[in-house]
Amino acid sequence: MKSKKELVEHLSTVLSDNWSGTYTRPAAHLYPHQWLWDSCFTAIGLRHIDVVKAQQELRSLIRGQWSNGMLPHMIFNDKHQSFTKDSNIWQSKRNPYAPDDIATSGITQPPLLAEAVVKVGEKLPLRERRSWYQDMYPAIVRYHEWLYAERDPHGDGLVVLIHPWESGLDNSPPWIEQLHRHAKPWWVRIVEKLRLDSFVRFLRRDTHYVPPGQRLRDIDALLYHSVMLRLRRKNWMTENIMDRSHFLVEDLAYNSIFVRANQHLAEIAKAIGHELPEELIDNIATTENSLENLWDSYYMQYFSRHFITRKFLKQPTIATLLPLYSGSVTKERAEQLVAMLKNKDLFHSTYPISSVPLNSGYFKEHGYWQGPTWVNTNWMVADGLERYGFTDEARHIKEQSLRAVEAHGPWEYFSPKDGTPAGAENFSWTAALIIDFIS
Ligand code: GLC
């Protein structure tokens, strides 16, 4: 067995192998481009090895910021062979706010930038930390302002997502159900009826690298693509996209992360003596209060909510526990969530925390976001648990994550039952966050 030092060395090598020259690829073959929340998690680990590189990772990320403030979920790597194909699929330049000199996707991803900036800042001496914050502050303010301006049209404080990829939890059950209910065009119905969906397999990149049983179903992949095409037809203009669409979700994971991101943004502003814009301060307060509106007092848990009907999407998932990370829920709520975490029918497995409860009809040990344990969600839940004083529970999650990685290496996800690995091998955020756990 490797010592902790040897393990950190090994994980650092994985990160340097995945380094593209300006940022860290999530996984060398499967994910060659730069992803928003991946780079944030990666920087959180990278800061322990090379803080300058961690800064470069995040600076590279804000290159892709749109002039309206949006941070895209992907920046395409123009040195990679898939660049032309991938950037042509998205055609971000159809939107007037997209940058001219860089190709990006047209949607966003969970707002972890403020967290990553603060974590990297912790590793810098005071003077450098201030200038680091000064550099990053405007981008974060503009991003959070954009979320309120475009994604919270009713001003109720909760951000609306328009594609499951924005949640980062791609095939999480509430999204899959919404997808089939609200986003199935006639031609996909025909493909489904004639059972032609397996032909989609030939067009997919992910299943070249990862066994199909560990990814999205073909029909779901086709639907994701068709939603993306619809958004592209609307030129990635939020207003046009939200008009008449019913595929709109106030996502629990995203909003829990947003609450925390706002706290970090306020911390950055304070450290550099800036006042946040007044409107932003008001919006931030509304979001903190509104998270509690996602609590269902009958089912005694938080859910995502449909934006138009205001109905809860009653599928518990790893998002159920993320209000712990927000830090804004009461101690009583935190205790209720911890009880779910410790319940053997729900989330208490040998290698916690499964991405859906063990008793969910969706549960599949290696089924992407429908069963496996992911280190990034473990990191967020453990971080929240610590802040609420549940240190033993947090330690257990970290220890078991470490054990799975010690045994198999930093894979993309693991079976919550026996820790067997799945998805992409040598996955950057797993490597980075385990380094953070050890450090
Ligand atoms: C998958 C994950 C997403 C991640 C991306 C790159 O799509 O679901 O969360 O950002 O891969 O690693």
PDB file of N, CA and C and ligand atoms in Angstrom, residues 26 31 35 37-38 109 165 168-170 215 368-369 374 412 427 429, ligand 1:
ATOM      1  N   PRO A  26     -10.215  17.559 -17.724  1.00  0.00           N
ATOM      2  CA  PRO A  26     -10.825  16.677 -16.721  1.00  0.00           C
ATOM      3  C   PRO A  26     -10.323  15.231 -16.860  1.00  0.00           C
ATOM      4  N   TYR A  31     -12.394  13.945 -21.985  1.00  0.00           N
ATOM      5  CA  TYR A  31     -12.764  15.354 -21.773  1.00  0.00           C
ATOM      6  C   TYR A  31     -11.578  16.275 -22.074  1.00  0.00           C
ATOM      7  N   TRP A  35     -13.653  22.606 -18.534  1.00  0.00           N
ATOM      8  CA  TRP A  35     -15.005  22.653 -17.958  1.00  0.00           C
ATOM      9  C   TRP A  35     -15.000  23.557 -16.729  1.00  0.00           C
ATOM     10  N   TRP A  37     -16.868  23.777 -13.642  1.00  0.00           N
ATOM     11  CA  TRP A  37     -16.711  23.354 -12.232  1.00  0.00           C
ATOM     12  C   TRP A  37     -15.556  22.384 -12.067  1.00  0.00           C
ATOM     13  N   ASP A  38     -15.171  21.688 -13.143  1.00  0.00           N
ATOM     14  CA  ASP A  38     -13.989  20.819 -13.043  1.00  0.00           C
ATOM     15  C   ASP A  38     -12.754  21.650 -12.697  1.00  0.00           C
ATOM     16  N   GLN A 109     -22.518  26.248 -15.721  1.00  0.00           N
ATOM     17  CA  GLN A 109     -22.357  25.097 -14.822  1.00  0.00           C
ATOM     18  C   GLN A 109     -22.284  25.608 -13.388  1.00  0.00           C
ATOM     19  N   TRP A 165     -27.019  19.605 -18.303  1.00  0.00           N
ATOM     20  CA  TRP A 165     -25.568  19.772 -18.188  1.00  0.00           C
ATOM     21  C   TRP A 165     -25.228  20.942 -17.284  1.00  0.00           C
ATOM     22  N   GLY A 168     -24.477  19.945 -13.746  1.00  0.00           N
ATOM     23  CA  GLY A 168     -23.274  19.141 -13.524  1.00  0.00           C
ATOM     24  C   GLY A 168     -23.591  17.688 -13.188  1.00  0.00           C
ATOM     25  N   LEU A 169     -24.850  17.412 -12.844  1.00  0.00           N
ATOM     26  CA  LEU A 169     -25.251  16.046 -12.448  1.00  0.00           C
ATOM     27  C   LEU A 169     -26.056  15.449 -13.601  1.00  0.00           C
ATOM     28  N   ASP A 170     -25.440  15.377 -14.744  1.00  0.00           N
ATOM     29  CA  ASP A 170     -26.112  15.181 -16.025  1.00  0.00           C
ATOM     30  C   ASP A 170     -27.403  14.360 -16.047  1.00  0.00           C
ATOM     31  N   ARG A 215     -22.828   5.042 -18.586  1.00  0.00           N
ATOM     32  CA  ARG A 215     -23.121   6.389 -19.075  1.00  0.00           C
ATOM     33  C   ARG A 215     -24.622   6.591 -19.212  1.00  0.00           C
ATOM     34  N   TYR A 368     -23.367   6.256 -13.602  1.00  0.00           N
ATOM     35  CA  TYR A 368     -23.117   7.691 -13.801  1.00  0.00           C
ATOM     36  C   TYR A 368     -23.672   8.503 -12.629  1.00  0.00           C
ATOM     37  N   TRP A 369     -24.629   9.398 -12.835  1.00  0.00           N
ATOM     38  CA  TRP A 369     -25.179  10.162 -11.707  1.00  0.00           C
ATOM     39  C   TRP A 369     -26.434   9.480 -11.130  1.00  0.00           C
ATOM     40  N   TRP A 374     -19.321  10.104  -6.117  1.00  0.00           N
ATOM     41  CA  TRP A 374     -18.423  11.051  -6.805  1.00  0.00           C
ATOM     42  C   TRP A 374     -17.667  11.840  -5.746  1.00  0.00           C
ATOM     43  N   GLU A 412     -13.283   8.442 -12.248  1.00  0.00           N
ATOM     44  CA  GLU A 412     -14.332   9.473 -12.277  1.00  0.00           C
ATOM     45  C   GLU A 412     -15.388   9.220 -11.185  1.00  0.00           C
ATOM     46  N   PHE A 427      -8.914  10.817 -13.496  1.00  0.00           N
ATOM     47  CA  PHE A 427      -9.851  11.943 -13.589  1.00  0.00           C
ATOM     48  C   PHE A 427      -9.358  13.072 -12.674  1.00  0.00           C
ATOM     49  N   TRP A 429     -10.588  15.960 -11.147  1.00  0.00           N
ATOM     50  CA  TRP A 429     -11.085  16.479  -9.864  1.00  0.00           C
ATOM     51  C   TRP A 429     -10.991  15.434  -8.769  1.00  0.00           C
TER      52      TRP A 429
HETATM   53  C1  GLC B   1     -19.541  14.987 -17.111  1.00  0.00           C
HETATM   54  C2  GLC B   1     -20.032  15.348 -15.722  1.00  0.00           C
HETATM   55  C3  GLC B   1     -19.873  16.848 -15.513  1.00  0.00           C
HETATM   56  C4  GLC B   1     -18.420  17.228 -15.753  1.00  0.00           C
HETATM   57  C5  GLC B   1     -17.967  16.784 -17.143  1.00  0.00           C
HETATM   58  C6  GLC B   1     -16.470  16.951 -17.355  1.00  0.00           C
HETATM   59  O1  GLC B   1     -20.356  15.563 -18.088  1.00  0.00           O
HETATM   60  O2  GLC B   1     -21.353  14.959 -15.527  1.00  0.00           O
HETATM   61  O3  GLC B   1     -20.276  17.200 -14.217  1.00  0.00           O
HETATM   62  O4  GLC B   1     -18.259  18.585 -15.623  1.00  0.00           O
HETATM   63  O5  GLC B   1     -18.232  15.420 -17.304  1.00  0.00           O
HETATM   64  O6  GLC B   1     -15.769  16.236 -16.388  1.00  0.00           O
END
